[in-house]
């Protein structure tokens, strides 16, 4: 995102005073609205979004008054397990950005730079998918609980994330959507049946017939074990400002001390001003599951003819402790809010939406 030096100066100075451009503090999330297949709305904002009928679980993350809209769908299939992991289920993840940023409009498809934009979009999709696969999928559910018949049949959960619009922190919004969709995923009850029969074709001996018995009753379905412990991604953006001429402090070596601050849930403008971004995956128990460092934005502040923050992917070493503390505190608040809203809305759940007729039964193919 293109941003001028004066805009970057205003944004960074606002964050340093703990009063960001939208009025939030450094540890405050935006008021996301979460809708899914088992509840109609999870915030005070009423949002009546029906579920995906052909999905076993779904969710939607929407930010009122902004350009953030992420949809997640989970589809379950019975497949043969991987030869290397015969006693574990399979999780697959795919991220689609084709509609994000006008990628699916006619205007975006026309022009000389259309192929370049599509290539950049595919690279970004690949990067986001790879990060979510490494940061979330190993801890999303209990993989052993997805086994139906050890060595023969397991559940494969195909997670599709479609980013319709995004105003910063796409990994954070996608992780919330994945966690909510997995918690609302329902797997039908499946039993392995082994029947003995007569085989008179060759030797007249007895043979066994292996089959699966699928119960289509939705009320007997269960959620994947461990879905409630699916971790969330907290992206901590570090914004740095050079010292002014009046209060500049130099050490004995003559190096200047930059003023820095760590914020969460950054908007696109704030991400463009960040000197570094650190993605920290934190589970419900406060344990760190993964860490990944992203590059900084392209904007910055100018000092003595050079641009500070532009293209830099670094931060003061003294900020490491603050980054981890910020991610931990933000994750604790977010988990508390999500669990509280889930319990509040569950008591007022109803059967609105076009999918309520098929909600009590699975489509068995």
PDB file of C-alpha atoms in Angstrom, residues 234-350:
ATOM      1  CA  UNK A 234      -1.519 -13.025  16.806  1.00  0.00           C
ATOM      2  CA  UNK A 235       0.448 -10.726  14.496  1.00  0.00           C
ATOM      3  CA  UNK A 236       2.446  -8.155  16.453  1.00  0.00           C
ATOM      4  CA  UNK A 237       3.494  -5.161  14.361  1.00  0.00           C
ATOM      5  CA  UNK A 238       6.489  -3.135  15.541  1.00  0.00           C
ATOM      6  CA  UNK A 239       6.466   0.548  14.597  1.00  0.00           C
ATOM      7  CA  UNK A 240       9.609   2.622  15.112  1.00  0.00           C
ATOM      8  CA  UNK A 241      10.114   6.363  15.066  1.00  0.00           C
ATOM      9  CA  UNK A 242      13.484   8.136  14.948  1.00  0.00           C
ATOM     10  CA  UNK A 243      14.202  10.563  17.800  1.00  0.00           C
ATOM     11  CA  UNK A 244      13.537  14.214  17.120  1.00  0.00           C
ATOM     12  CA  UNK A 245      16.271  16.822  17.027  1.00  0.00           C
ATOM     13  CA  UNK A 246      15.331  18.193  20.454  1.00  0.00           C
ATOM     14  CA  UNK A 247      15.123  14.969  22.442  1.00  0.00           C
ATOM     15  CA  UNK A 248      17.588  12.799  20.511  1.00  0.00           C
ATOM     16  CA  UNK A 249      19.596  10.613  22.827  1.00  0.00           C
ATOM     17  CA  UNK A 250      22.894   9.145  21.757  1.00  0.00           C
ATOM     18  CA  UNK A 251      24.880   6.470  23.481  1.00  0.00           C
ATOM     19  CA  UNK A 252      28.622   6.407  23.980  1.00  0.00           C
ATOM     20  CA  UNK A 253      28.967   4.820  20.552  1.00  0.00           C
ATOM     21  CA  UNK A 254      26.941   7.586  18.938  1.00  0.00           C
ATOM     22  CA  UNK A 255      24.026   5.371  17.857  1.00  0.00           C
ATOM     23  CA  UNK A 256      20.559   6.839  18.173  1.00  0.00           C
ATOM     24  CA  UNK A 257      17.788   5.188  20.130  1.00  0.00           C
ATOM     25  CA  UNK A 258      14.614   4.732  18.148  1.00  0.00           C
ATOM     26  CA  UNK A 259      11.244   4.870  19.885  1.00  0.00           C
ATOM     27  CA  UNK A 260       9.312   1.697  19.172  1.00  0.00           C
ATOM     28  CA  UNK A 261       5.910   0.263  20.052  1.00  0.00           C
ATOM     29  CA  UNK A 262       4.244  -3.115  19.478  1.00  0.00           C
ATOM     30  CA  UNK A 263       0.587  -3.205  18.395  1.00  0.00           C
ATOM     31  CA  UNK A 264      -1.844  -5.979  17.460  1.00  0.00           C
ATOM     32  CA  UNK A 265      -4.533  -6.313  14.778  1.00  0.00           C
ATOM     33  CA  UNK A 266      -2.952  -3.643  12.599  1.00  0.00           C
ATOM     34  CA  UNK A 267      -4.844  -2.072   9.743  1.00  0.00           C
ATOM     35  CA  UNK A 268      -3.385  -1.897   6.240  1.00  0.00           C
ATOM     36  CA  UNK A 269      -2.051   1.604   6.851  1.00  0.00           C
ATOM     37  CA  UNK A 270      -0.373   0.531  10.082  1.00  0.00           C
ATOM     38  CA  UNK A 271       1.140  -2.551   8.449  1.00  0.00           C
ATOM     39  CA  UNK A 272       2.649  -0.300   5.784  1.00  0.00           C
ATOM     40  CA  UNK A 273       4.413   1.682   8.520  1.00  0.00           C
ATOM     41  CA  UNK A 274       5.664  -1.340  10.484  1.00  0.00           C
ATOM     42  CA  UNK A 275       9.390  -1.979  10.546  1.00  0.00           C
ATOM     43  CA  UNK A 276       8.731  -5.649  11.387  1.00  0.00           C
ATOM     44  CA  UNK A 277       5.827  -8.045  11.946  1.00  0.00           C
ATOM     45  CA  UNK A 278       6.001 -11.144  14.124  1.00  0.00           C
ATOM     46  CA  UNK A 279       3.304 -13.845  13.866  1.00  0.00           C
ATOM     47  CA  UNK A 280       2.955 -15.746  17.143  1.00  0.00           C
ATOM     48  CA  UNK A 281       0.668 -18.785  17.421  1.00  0.00           C
ATOM     49  CA  UNK A 282      -0.757 -19.092  20.942  1.00  0.00           C
ATOM     50  CA  UNK A 283      -3.084 -21.826  22.181  1.00  0.00           C
ATOM     51  CA  UNK A 284      -5.824 -21.596  24.792  1.00  0.00           C
ATOM     52  CA  UNK A 285      -3.402 -22.479  27.609  1.00  0.00           C
ATOM     53  CA  UNK A 286      -1.070 -19.621  26.750  1.00  0.00           C
ATOM     54  CA  UNK A 287       1.561 -21.863  25.153  1.00  0.00           C
ATOM     55  CA  UNK A 288       3.414 -20.628  22.072  1.00  0.00           C
ATOM     56  CA  UNK A 289       2.995 -23.105  19.192  1.00  0.00           C
ATOM     57  CA  UNK A 290       4.938 -21.284  16.506  1.00  0.00           C
ATOM     58  CA  UNK A 291       6.652 -18.015  15.570  1.00  0.00           C
ATOM     59  CA  UNK A 292       7.263 -16.504  12.153  1.00  0.00           C
ATOM     60  CA  UNK A 293       8.725 -13.127  11.223  1.00  0.00           C
ATOM     61  CA  UNK A 294       7.362 -11.167   8.289  1.00  0.00           C
ATOM     62  CA  UNK A 295       8.967  -8.209   6.557  1.00  0.00           C
ATOM     63  CA  UNK A 296       8.047  -4.631   7.263  1.00  0.00           C
ATOM     64  CA  UNK A 297       5.936  -2.331   5.141  1.00  0.00           C
ATOM     65  CA  UNK A 298       7.109  -0.095   2.366  1.00  0.00           C
ATOM     66  CA  UNK A 299       6.455   3.214   4.091  1.00  0.00           C
ATOM     67  CA  UNK A 300       8.482   4.927   6.727  1.00  0.00           C
ATOM     68  CA  UNK A 301       9.684   8.210   8.164  1.00  0.00           C
ATOM     69  CA  UNK A 302      12.475  10.264   6.710  1.00  0.00           C
ATOM     70  CA  UNK A 303      15.501  11.357   8.684  1.00  0.00           C
ATOM     71  CA  UNK A 304      18.457  13.224   7.251  1.00  0.00           C
ATOM     72  CA  UNK A 305      17.652  12.268   3.680  1.00  0.00           C
ATOM     73  CA  UNK A 306      17.014   8.556   4.234  1.00  0.00           C
ATOM     74  CA  UNK A 307      13.759   6.788   4.802  1.00  0.00           C
ATOM     75  CA  UNK A 308      13.438   5.069   8.138  1.00  0.00           C
ATOM     76  CA  UNK A 309      11.326   1.922   8.141  1.00  0.00           C
ATOM     77  CA  UNK A 310      11.095   1.462   4.402  1.00  0.00           C
ATOM     78  CA  UNK A 311      11.949  -2.057   3.441  1.00  0.00           C
ATOM     79  CA  UNK A 312      13.436  -2.701   6.872  1.00  0.00           C
ATOM     80  CA  UNK A 313      12.661  -6.030   8.476  1.00  0.00           C
ATOM     81  CA  UNK A 314      14.272  -5.451  11.826  1.00  0.00           C
ATOM     82  CA  UNK A 315      13.429  -4.299  15.316  1.00  0.00           C
ATOM     83  CA  UNK A 316      15.368  -3.444  18.468  1.00  0.00           C
ATOM     84  CA  UNK A 317      16.443  -6.518  20.406  1.00  0.00           C
ATOM     85  CA  UNK A 318      14.917  -4.969  23.498  1.00  0.00           C
ATOM     86  CA  UNK A 319      11.501  -5.354  21.840  1.00  0.00           C
ATOM     87  CA  UNK A 320      11.596  -9.167  21.829  1.00  0.00           C
ATOM     88  CA  UNK A 321      10.207  -9.482  25.350  1.00  0.00           C
ATOM     89  CA  UNK A 322       7.504  -6.904  24.671  1.00  0.00           C
ATOM     90  CA  UNK A 323       6.459  -8.708  21.473  1.00  0.00           C
ATOM     91  CA  UNK A 324       5.958 -12.030  23.281  1.00  0.00           C
ATOM     92  CA  UNK A 325       4.153 -10.340  26.188  1.00  0.00           C
ATOM     93  CA  UNK A 326       1.911  -8.419  23.791  1.00  0.00           C
ATOM     94  CA  UNK A 327       0.977 -11.584  21.877  1.00  0.00           C
ATOM     95  CA  UNK A 328       0.236 -13.495  25.090  1.00  0.00           C
ATOM     96  CA  UNK A 329      -1.967 -10.755  26.551  1.00  0.00           C
ATOM     97  CA  UNK A 330      -3.819 -10.247  23.269  1.00  0.00           C
ATOM     98  CA  UNK A 331      -4.435 -13.995  22.868  1.00  0.00           C
ATOM     99  CA  UNK A 332      -5.792 -14.290  26.426  1.00  0.00           C
ATOM    100  CA  UNK A 333      -8.260 -11.453  25.840  1.00  0.00           C
ATOM    101  CA  UNK A 334      -9.313 -12.840  22.462  1.00  0.00           C
ATOM    102  CA  UNK A 335      -9.912 -16.371  23.784  1.00  0.00           C
ATOM    103  CA  UNK A 336     -11.952 -14.980  26.680  1.00  0.00           C
ATOM    104  CA  UNK A 337     -14.093 -12.896  24.349  1.00  0.00           C
ATOM    105  CA  UNK A 338     -14.685 -15.725  21.876  1.00  0.00           C
ATOM    106  CA  UNK A 339     -15.692 -18.201  24.590  1.00  0.00           C
ATOM    107  CA  UNK A 340     -17.929 -15.666  26.332  1.00  0.00           C
ATOM    108  CA  UNK A 341     -19.721 -14.718  23.119  1.00  0.00           C
ATOM    109  CA  UNK A 342     -20.155 -18.391  22.200  1.00  0.00           C
ATOM    110  CA  UNK A 343     -21.938 -19.185  25.497  1.00  0.00           C
ATOM    111  CA  UNK A 344     -24.097 -16.053  25.326  1.00  0.00           C
ATOM    112  CA  UNK A 345     -25.318 -16.643  21.790  1.00  0.00           C
ATOM    113  CA  UNK A 346     -25.836 -20.395  22.195  1.00  0.00           C
ATOM    114  CA  UNK A 347     -28.705 -19.741  24.592  1.00  0.00           C
ATOM    115  CA  UNK A 348     -30.508 -17.605  21.984  1.00  0.00           C
ATOM    116  CA  UNK A 349     -29.835 -19.794  18.941  1.00  0.00           C
ATOM    117  CA  UNK A 350     -32.658 -20.364  16.451  1.00  0.00           C
TER     118      UNK A 350
END
